[in-house]
Coordinates of C-alpha atoms in Angstrom, one line a residue:
Chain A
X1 CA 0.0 0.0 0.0
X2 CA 2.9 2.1 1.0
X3 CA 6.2 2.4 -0.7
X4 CA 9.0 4.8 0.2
X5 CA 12.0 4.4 -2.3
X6 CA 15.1 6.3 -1.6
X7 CA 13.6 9.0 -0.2
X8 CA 15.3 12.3 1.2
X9 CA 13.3 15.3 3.0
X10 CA 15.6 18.5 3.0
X11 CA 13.6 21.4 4.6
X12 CA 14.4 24.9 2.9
X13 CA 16.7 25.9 5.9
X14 CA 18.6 22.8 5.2
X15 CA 18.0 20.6 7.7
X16 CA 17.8 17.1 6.5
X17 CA 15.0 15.5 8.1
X18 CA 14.9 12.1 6.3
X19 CA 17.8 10.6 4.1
X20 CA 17.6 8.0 1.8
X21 CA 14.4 5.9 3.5
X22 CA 13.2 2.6 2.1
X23 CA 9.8 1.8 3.1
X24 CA 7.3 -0.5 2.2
X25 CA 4.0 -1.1 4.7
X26 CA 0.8 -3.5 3.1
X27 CA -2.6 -2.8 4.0
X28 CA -4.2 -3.3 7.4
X29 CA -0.9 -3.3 8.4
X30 CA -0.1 -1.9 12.5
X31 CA 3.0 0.2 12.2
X32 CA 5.0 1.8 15.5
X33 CA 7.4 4.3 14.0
X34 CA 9.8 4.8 16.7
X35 CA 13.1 7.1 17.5
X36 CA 14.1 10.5 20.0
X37 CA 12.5 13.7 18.9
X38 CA 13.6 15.1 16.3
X39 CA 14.4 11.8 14.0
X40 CA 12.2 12.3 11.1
X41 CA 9.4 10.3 12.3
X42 CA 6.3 13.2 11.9
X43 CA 8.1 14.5 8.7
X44 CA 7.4 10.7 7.4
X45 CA 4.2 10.7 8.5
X46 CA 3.8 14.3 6.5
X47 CA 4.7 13.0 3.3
X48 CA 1.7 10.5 3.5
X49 CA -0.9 13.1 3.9
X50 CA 1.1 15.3 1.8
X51 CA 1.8 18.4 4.0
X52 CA 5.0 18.3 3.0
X53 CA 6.6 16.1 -0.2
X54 CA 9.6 14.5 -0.5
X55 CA 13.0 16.5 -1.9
X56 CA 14.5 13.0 -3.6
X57 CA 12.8 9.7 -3.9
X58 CA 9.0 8.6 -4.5
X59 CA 6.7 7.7 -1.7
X60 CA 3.7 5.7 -3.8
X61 CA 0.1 5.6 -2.1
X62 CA -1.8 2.9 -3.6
X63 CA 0.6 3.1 -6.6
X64 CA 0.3 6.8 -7.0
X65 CA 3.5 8.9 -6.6
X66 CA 2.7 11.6 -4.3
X67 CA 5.4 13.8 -5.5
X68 CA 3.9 13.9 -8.7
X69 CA 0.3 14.5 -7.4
X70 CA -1.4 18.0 -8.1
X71 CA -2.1 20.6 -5.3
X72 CA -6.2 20.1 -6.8
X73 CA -5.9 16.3 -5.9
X74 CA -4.7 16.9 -2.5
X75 CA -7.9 17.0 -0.6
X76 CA -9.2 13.6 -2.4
X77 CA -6.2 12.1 -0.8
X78 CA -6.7 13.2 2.4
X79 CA -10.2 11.9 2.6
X80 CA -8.5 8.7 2.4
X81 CA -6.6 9.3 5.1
X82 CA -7.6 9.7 8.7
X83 CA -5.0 11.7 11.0
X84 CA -4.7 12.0 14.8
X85 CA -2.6 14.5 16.8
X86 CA -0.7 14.9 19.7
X87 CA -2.3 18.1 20.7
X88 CA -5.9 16.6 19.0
X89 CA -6.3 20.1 16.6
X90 CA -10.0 19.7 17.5
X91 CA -12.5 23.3 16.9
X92 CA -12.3 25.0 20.2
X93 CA -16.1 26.7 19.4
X94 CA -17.7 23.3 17.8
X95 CA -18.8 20.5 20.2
X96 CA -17.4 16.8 19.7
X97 CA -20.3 15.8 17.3
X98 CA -19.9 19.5 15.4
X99 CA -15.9 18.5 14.7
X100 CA -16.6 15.1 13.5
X101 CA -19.9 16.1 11.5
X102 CA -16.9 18.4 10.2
X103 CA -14.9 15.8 8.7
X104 CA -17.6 14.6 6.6
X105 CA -19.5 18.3 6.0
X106 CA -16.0 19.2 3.8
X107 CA -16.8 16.2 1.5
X108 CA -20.7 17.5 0.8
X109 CA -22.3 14.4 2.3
X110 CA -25.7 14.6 2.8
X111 CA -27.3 15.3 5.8
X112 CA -28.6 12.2 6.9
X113 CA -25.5 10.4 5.9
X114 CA -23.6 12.5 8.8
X115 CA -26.1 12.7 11.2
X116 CA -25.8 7.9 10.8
X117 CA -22.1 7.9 10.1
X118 CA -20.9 10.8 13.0
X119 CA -22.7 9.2 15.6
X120 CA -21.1 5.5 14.6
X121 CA -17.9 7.0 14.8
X122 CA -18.6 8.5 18.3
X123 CA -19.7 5.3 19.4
X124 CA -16.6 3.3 18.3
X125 CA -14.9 5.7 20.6
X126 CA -17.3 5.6 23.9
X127 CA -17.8 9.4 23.2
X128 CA -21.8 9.3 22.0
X129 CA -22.7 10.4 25.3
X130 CA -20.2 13.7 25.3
X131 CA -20.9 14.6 21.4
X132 CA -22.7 17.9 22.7
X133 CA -19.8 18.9 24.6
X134 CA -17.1 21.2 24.1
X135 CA -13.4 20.1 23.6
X136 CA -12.2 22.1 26.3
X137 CA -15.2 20.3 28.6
X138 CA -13.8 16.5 28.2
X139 CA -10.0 15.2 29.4
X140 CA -7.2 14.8 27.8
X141 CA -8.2 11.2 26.6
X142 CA -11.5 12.1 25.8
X143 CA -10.3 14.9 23.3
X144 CA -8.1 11.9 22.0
X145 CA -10.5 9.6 21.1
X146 CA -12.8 12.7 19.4
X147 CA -9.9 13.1 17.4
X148 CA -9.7 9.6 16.2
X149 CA -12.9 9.6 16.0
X150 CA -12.9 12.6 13.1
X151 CA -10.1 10.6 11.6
X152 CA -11.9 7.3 11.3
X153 CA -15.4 8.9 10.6
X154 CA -15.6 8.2 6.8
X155 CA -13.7 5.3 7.2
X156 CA -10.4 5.9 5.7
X157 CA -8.2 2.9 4.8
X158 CA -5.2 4.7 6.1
X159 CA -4.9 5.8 10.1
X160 CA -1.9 8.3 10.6
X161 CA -1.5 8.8 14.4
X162 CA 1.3 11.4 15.7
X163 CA 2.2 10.6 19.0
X164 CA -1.1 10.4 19.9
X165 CA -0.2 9.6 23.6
X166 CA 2.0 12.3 23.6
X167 CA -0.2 14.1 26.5
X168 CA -1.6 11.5 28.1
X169 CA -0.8 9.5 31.2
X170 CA -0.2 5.8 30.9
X171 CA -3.5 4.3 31.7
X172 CA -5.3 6.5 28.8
X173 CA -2.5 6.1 26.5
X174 CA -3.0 2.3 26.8
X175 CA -7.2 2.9 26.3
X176 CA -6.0 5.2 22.7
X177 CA -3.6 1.8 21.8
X178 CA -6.5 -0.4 21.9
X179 CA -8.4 1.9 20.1
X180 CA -6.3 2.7 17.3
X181 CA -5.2 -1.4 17.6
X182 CA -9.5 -2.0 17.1
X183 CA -9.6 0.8 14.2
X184 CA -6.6 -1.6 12.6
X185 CA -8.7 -4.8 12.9
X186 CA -11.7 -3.6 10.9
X187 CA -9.3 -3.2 7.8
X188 CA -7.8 -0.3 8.5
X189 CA -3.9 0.3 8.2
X190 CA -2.6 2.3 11.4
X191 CA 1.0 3.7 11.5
X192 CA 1.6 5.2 15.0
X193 CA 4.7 7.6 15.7
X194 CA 5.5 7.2 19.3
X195 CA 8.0 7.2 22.0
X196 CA 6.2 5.3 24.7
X197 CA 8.5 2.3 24.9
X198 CA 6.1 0.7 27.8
X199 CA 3.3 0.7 24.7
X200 CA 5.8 -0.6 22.4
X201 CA 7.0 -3.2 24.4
X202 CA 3.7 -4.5 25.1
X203 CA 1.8 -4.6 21.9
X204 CA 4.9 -6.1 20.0
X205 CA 3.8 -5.0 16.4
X206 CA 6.3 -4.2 13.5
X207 CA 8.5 -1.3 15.0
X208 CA 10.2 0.9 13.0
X209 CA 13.1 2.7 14.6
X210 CA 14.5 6.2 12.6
X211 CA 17.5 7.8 14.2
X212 CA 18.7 11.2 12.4
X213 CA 16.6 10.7 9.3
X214 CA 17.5 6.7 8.5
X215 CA 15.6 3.5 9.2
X216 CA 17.9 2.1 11.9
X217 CA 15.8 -1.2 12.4
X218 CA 12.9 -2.6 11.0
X219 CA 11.2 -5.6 13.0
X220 CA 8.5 -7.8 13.0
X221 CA 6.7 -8.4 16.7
X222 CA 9.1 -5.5 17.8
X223 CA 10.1 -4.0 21.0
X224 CA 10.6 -0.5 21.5
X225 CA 14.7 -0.8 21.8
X226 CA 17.3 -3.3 21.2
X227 CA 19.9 -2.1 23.7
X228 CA 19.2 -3.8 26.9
Chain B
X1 CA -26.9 21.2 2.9
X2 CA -23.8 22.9 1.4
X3 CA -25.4 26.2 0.9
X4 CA -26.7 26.7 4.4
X5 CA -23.5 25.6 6.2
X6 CA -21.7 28.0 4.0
X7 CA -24.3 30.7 5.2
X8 CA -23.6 30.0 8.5
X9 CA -20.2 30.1 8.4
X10 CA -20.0 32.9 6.9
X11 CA -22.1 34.3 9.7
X12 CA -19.7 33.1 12.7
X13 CA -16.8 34.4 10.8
X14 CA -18.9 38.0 10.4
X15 CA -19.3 38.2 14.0
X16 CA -16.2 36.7 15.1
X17 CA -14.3 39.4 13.2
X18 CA -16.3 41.6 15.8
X19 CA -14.7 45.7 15.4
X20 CA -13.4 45.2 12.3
X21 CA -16.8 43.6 10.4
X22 CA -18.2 46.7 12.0
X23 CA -15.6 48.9 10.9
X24 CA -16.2 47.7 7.1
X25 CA -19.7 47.8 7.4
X26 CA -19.3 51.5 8.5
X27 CA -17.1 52.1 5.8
X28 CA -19.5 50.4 2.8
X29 CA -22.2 52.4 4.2
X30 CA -20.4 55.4 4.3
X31 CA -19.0 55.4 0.5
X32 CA -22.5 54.0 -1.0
X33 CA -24.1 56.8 0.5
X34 CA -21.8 59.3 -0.8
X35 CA -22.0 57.0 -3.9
X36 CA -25.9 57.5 -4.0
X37 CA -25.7 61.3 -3.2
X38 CA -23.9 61.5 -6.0
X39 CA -26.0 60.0 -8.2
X40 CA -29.2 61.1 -6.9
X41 CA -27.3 64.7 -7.1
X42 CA -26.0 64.2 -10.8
X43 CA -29.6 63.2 -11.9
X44 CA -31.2 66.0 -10.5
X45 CA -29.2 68.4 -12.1
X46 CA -29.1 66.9 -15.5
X47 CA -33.1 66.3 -15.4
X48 CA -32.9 70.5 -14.3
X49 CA -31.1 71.0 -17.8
X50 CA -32.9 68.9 -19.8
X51 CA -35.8 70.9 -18.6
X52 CA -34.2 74.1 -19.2
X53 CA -33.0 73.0 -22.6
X54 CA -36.4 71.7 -23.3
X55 CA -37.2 75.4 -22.9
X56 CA -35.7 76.5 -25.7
X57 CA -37.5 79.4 -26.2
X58 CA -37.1 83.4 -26.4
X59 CA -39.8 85.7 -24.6
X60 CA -39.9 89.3 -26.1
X61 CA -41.2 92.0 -23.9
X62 CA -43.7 94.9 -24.8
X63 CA -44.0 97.3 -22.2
X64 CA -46.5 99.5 -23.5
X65 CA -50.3 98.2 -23.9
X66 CA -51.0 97.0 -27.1
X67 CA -54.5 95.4 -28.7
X68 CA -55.0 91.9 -30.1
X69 CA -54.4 93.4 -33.8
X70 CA -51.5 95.0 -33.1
X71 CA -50.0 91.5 -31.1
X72 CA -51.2 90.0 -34.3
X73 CA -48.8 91.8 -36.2
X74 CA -46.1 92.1 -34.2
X75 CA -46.4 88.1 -33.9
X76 CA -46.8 87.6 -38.0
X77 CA -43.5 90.1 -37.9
X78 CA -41.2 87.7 -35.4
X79 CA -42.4 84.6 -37.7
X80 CA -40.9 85.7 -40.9
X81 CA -37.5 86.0 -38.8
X82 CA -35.3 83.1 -40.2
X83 CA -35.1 80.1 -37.6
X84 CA -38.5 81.0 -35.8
X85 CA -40.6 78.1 -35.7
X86 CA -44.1 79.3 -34.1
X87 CA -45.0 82.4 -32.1
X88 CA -47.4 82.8 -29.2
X89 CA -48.9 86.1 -27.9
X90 CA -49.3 86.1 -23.7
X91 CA -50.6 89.3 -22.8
X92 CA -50.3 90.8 -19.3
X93 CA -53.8 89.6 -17.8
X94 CA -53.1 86.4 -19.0
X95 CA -49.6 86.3 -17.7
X96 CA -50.4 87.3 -14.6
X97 CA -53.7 85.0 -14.4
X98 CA -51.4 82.2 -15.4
X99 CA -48.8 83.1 -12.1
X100 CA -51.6 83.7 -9.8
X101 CA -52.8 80.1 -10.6
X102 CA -49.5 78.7 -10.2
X103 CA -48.6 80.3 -6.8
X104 CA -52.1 80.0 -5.7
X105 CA -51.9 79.3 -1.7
X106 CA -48.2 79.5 -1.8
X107 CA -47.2 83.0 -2.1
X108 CA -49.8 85.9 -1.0
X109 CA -49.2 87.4 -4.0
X110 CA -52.3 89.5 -3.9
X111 CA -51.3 91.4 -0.7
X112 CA -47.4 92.4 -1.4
X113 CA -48.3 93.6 -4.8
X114 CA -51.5 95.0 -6.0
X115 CA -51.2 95.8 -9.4
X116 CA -50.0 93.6 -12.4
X117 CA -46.0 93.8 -12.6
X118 CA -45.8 91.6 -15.9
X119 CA -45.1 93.2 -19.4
X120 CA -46.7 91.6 -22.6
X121 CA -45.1 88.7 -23.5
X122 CA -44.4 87.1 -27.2
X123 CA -43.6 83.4 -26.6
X124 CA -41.2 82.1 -29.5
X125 CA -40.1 78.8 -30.2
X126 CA -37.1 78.4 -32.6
X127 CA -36.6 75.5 -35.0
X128 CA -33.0 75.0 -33.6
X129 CA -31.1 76.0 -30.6
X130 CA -28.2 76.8 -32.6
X131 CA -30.6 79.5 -34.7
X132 CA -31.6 81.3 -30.8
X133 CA -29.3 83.6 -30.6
X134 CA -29.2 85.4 -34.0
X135 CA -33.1 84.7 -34.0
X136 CA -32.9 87.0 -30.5
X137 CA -30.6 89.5 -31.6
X138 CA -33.1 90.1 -34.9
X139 CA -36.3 90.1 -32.5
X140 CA -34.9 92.6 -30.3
X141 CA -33.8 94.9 -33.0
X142 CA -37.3 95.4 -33.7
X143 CA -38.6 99.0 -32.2
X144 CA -41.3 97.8 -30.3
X145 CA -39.8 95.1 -28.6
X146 CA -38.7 96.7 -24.9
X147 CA -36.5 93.0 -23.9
X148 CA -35.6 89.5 -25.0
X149 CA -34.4 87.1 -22.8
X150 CA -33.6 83.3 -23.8
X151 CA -32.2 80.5 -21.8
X152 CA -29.6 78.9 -24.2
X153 CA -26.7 80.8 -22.6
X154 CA -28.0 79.7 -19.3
X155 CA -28.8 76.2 -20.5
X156 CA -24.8 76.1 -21.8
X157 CA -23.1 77.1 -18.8
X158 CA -25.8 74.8 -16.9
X159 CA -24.6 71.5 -18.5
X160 CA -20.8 72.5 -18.1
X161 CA -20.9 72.9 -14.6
X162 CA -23.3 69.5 -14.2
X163 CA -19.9 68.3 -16.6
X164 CA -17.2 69.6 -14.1
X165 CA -19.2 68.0 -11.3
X166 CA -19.9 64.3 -13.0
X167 CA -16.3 64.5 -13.8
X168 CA -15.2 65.2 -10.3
X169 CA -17.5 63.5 -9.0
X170 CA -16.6 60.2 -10.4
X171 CA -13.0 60.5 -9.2
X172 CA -14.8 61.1 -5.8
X173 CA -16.4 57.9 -6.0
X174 CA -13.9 56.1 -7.4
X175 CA -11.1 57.4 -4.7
X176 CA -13.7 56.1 -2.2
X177 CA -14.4 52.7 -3.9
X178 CA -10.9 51.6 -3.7
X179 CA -10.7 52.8 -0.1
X180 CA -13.5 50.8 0.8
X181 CA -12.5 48.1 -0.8
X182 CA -9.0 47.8 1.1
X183 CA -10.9 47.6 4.0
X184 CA -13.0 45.1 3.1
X185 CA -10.2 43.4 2.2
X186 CA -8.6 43.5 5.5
X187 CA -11.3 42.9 7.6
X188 CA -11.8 39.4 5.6
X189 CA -7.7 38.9 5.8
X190 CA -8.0 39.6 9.6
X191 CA -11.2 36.4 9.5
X192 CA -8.9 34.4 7.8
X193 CA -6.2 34.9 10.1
X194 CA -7.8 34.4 13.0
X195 CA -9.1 30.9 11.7
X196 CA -6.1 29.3 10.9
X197 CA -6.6 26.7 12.8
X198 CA -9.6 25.9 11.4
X199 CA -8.0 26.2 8.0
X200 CA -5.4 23.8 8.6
X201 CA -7.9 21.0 9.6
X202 CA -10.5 21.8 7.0
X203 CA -7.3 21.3 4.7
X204 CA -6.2 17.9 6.5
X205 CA -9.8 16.7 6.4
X206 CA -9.8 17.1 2.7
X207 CA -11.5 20.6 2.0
X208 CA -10.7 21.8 -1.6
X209 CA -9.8 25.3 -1.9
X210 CA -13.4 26.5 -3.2
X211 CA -15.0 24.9 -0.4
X212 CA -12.7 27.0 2.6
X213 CA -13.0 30.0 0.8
X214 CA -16.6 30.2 -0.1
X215 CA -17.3 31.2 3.8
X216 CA -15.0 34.2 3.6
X217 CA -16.6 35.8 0.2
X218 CA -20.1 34.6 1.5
X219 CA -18.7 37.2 4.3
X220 CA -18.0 39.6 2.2
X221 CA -21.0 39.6 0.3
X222 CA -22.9 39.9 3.5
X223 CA -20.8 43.1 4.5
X224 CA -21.8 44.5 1.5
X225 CA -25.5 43.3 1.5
X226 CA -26.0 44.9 5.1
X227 CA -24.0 48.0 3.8
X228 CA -26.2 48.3 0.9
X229 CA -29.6 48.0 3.1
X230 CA -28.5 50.5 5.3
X231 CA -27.3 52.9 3.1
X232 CA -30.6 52.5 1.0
X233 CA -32.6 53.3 4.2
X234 CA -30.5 56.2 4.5
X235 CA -30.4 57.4 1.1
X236 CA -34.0 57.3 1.2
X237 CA -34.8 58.6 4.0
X238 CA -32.6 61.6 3.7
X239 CA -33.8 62.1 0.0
X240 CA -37.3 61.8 0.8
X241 CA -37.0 64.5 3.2
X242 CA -34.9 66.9 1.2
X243 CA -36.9 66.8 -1.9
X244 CA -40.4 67.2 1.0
X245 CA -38.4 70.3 2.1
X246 CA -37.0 71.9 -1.2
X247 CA -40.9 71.3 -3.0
X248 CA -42.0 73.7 0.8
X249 CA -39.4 76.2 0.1
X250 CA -38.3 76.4 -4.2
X251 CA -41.2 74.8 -5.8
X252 CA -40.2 76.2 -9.2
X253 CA -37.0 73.2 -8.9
X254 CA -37.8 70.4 -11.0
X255 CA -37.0 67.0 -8.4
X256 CA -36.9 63.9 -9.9
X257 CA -40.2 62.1 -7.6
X258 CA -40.8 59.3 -10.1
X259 CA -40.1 56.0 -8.7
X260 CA -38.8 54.2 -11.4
X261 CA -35.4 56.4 -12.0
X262 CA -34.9 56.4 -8.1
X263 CA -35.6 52.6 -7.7
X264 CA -32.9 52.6 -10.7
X265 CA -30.6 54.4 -8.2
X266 CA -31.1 52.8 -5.2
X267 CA -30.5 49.3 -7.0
X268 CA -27.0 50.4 -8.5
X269 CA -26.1 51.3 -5.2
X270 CA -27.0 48.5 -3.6
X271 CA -25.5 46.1 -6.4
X272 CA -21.7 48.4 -6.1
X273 CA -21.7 47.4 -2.3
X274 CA -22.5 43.6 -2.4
X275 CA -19.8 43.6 -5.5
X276 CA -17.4 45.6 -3.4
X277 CA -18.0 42.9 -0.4
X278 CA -17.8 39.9 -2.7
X279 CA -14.5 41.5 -4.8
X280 CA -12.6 42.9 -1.5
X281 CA -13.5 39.0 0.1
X282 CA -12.2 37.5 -3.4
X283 CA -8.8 39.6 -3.4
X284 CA -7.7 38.6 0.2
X285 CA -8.7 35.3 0.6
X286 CA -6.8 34.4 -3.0
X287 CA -3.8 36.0 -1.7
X288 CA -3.8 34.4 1.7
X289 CA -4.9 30.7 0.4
X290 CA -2.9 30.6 -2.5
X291 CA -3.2 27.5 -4.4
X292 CA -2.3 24.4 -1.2

């Protein structure tokens, strides 16, 4: 589904945030991308969604080089894809319902269609109760799982999740893993950045370690770090 | 659905923006009504010298009393002047009949002046404009013939001041157009600004550019469709007034009353400010969101 070949991400100030990365990820694959701050792992995730493209190299999406893919196409890719934040980037003045309903208002479905498909997303998440609630009303966790909520809400076949424990404290960062981990069993492909070894450890999915821009380890039924 | 969640949008941006949506509403008002001033101004005075070039005609004066058969020749006498189209004897009765009729209950003409001021009066329409004045300096050269005034001098001079004021006008206008439309600008720059955020995730949910700026131009198109109702309201109301007063105080100026060149006037008004809203909205938004 995802293929990386030889690709390099210079920013305009020069920093070189990735350097010549080899990827490949199938579908309804479960991805940790792991490494220290600063390694290239949300610049990766970036070239997926396309907020920023790469400088060498092609990433392919379903076979479509991403480099090569107009600004006007953009936003048809992005409905494919489904992307959760650290700090959540929910709408401060919308309640939960209003900035999932969003997610699906920008592609021009009908009424009825949100009003079914907002509320099932909302439910996946144990949030139906809270939908007319403001963000800044709910925790930490709870403004999480909205997110992911918005990301999964027209069912994207691609999950990108930044550090989406980033905030949280351990127990809830565990609930957001089994969430995004559920998300991945109905035929979704998750890739999770993340530095939460304890997470790591424990769900022992593929792990992919960057360090300085290059792939440093790639592992099947990972762990978090191989130095003991 | 897409039309009304654009509408209300456009609405939360328009109050969101708070000082400055009212500061570009001020403004829109402001410079229609000037804009419509103008106008209503500019017609006014160009409907006062059609009217006066409409009049195209030369009164000779008689002083002295004169009989019917006597007018008759003296009017058979002006026709055979070259350019003179038709001739018409007023004598003083009838002039002053005439005035007392039209200033009936207006003026108490009968108790400032008692007896009849007005001279006998030859009426003369000439084929031509161009043939008035040598028609008038012929008329006047005959002896009994006391005066001879005509308007065409008057009617000249009218229309190129009403020129020097269209002209300057229209740089008024246009001086306050662009103004106006650098605020709008701004004030929609400062709505985009200040949603950002909301930007960046309508872009990451998979917005198209058309779609996150429709709001913002919807919001400039409502700053110009409130500026245009109130301006209108004012334009009318002010109008409606001035032309009550004036008809108390000058009767003898021609206003335009008739509803169809003012509804004319009100509508171009109206449609400059919701085009300024929409083209001010247009302007920023494309150079804020420029292409992804």
């Amino acid at each position: 589904m995802i293929v990386l070949r030889n690709v390099s991400k210079i920013y305009p100030k020069g920093v070189e945030a990735l350097s010549n990365v080899d990827l490949c990820i199938g579908k309804e694959e479960f991805v940790f991308i792991v490494g220290p701050t600063g390694s290239g792992k949300s610049t990766l995730l970036k070239l997926l969604y396309r907020e920023e493209f790469a400088t060498n190299g092609q990433v392919l999406l379903d076979r479509v080089n991403l480099s090569e893919m107009k600004d006007s196409q953009i936003p048809f890719l992005r409905r494919n894809i489904g992307v959760v934040f650290q700090d959540y980037k929910l709408l401060p003045n919308r309640t939960i319902y209003e900035n999932v309903a969003f997610a699906l208002q920008v592609m021009g479905a009908s009424r009825s269609f949100i009003r079914r498909h907002a509320g099932q997303a909302l439910e996946l998440v144990g949030l139906f109760k809270k939908a007319n609630c403001f963000p800044g009303e709910l925790s930490g966790g709870e403004q999480q799982r909205a997110c992911i909520a918005r990301a999964i809400v027209n069912n994207p076949p691609l999950v990108l999740a930044d550090e989406p424990t980033g905030n949280l404290d351990p127990s809830t960062s565990w609930e957001i893993i089994h969430l995004l981990d559920k998300i991945n069993k109905r035929n979704t492909t998750v890739i999770v950045t993340t530095h939460n070894k304890s997470i790591v450890d424990g769900m022992r999915k593929r792990v992919i370690a960057l360090e300085a821009g290059r792939i440093i380890r790639d592992q099947q039924l990972g762990v978090y770090s191989n130095v003991l | 659905m897409s039309f009304e969640f654009f509408l209300r949008e456009s609405w939360t941006g328009f109050r969101r923006s708070g000082i400055m949506s009212v500061v570009s509403l001020v403004t829109i008002t402001v410079s229609l009504v000037v804009f419509g001033a103008f106008l209503l101004a500019v017609a006014n005075l160009g409907n006062i010298a059609s009217i006066i070039g409409s009049k195209m005609e030369i009164a000779a004066y008689v002083d002295k009393n004169i009989d019917d058969s006597s007018a008759a020749a003296i009017s058979l006498q002006i026709s055979a002047i070259e350019g003179v189209e038709s001739v018409k004897f007023v004598s003083k009765e009838e002039a002053w009949k005439n005035f007392r009729s039209d200033y009936e209950g207006r003026l108490a003409l009968g108790e400032i002046i008692s007896e009849n001021p007005l001279p006998n009066t030859f009426l003369i329409k000439v084929k031509s404009p161009q043939a008035t004045s040598a028609a008038a300096k012929k008329i006047s050269n005959m002896a009994v013939i006391n005066e001879v005034r005509y308007s065409g001098n008057l009617a000249d001079r009218f229309q190129s001041v009403l020129d020097l004021i269209r002209v300057s006008g229209f740089i008024l206008v246009a001086l306050l157009i662009i103004a106006t439309l650098l605020i709008v600008v701004n004030t929609i720059k400062l709505t985009v600004i200040a949603r950002q955020t909301d930007i960046y995730i309508m872009r990451l949910v998979g917005a198209t550019n058309s779609f996150i700026k429709w709001p913002f131009i919807m919001e400039g198109v409502l700053i110009g469709l409130i500026g245009a109702a109130l301006s209108f309201i004012i334009l009318k109301f002010s109008y409606d007034l001035a032309v009550h007063e004036l008809q108390d105080f000058m009767p003898f100026i021609p206003l335009i009353t008739s509803g169809y060149r003012l509804f004319w006037i009100y509508i171009s008004v109206s449609a400059i400010g919701v085009v300024l809203g929409m083209l001010g909205a247009y302007i920023s938004v494309n150079s804020l969101l420029k292409g992804d």
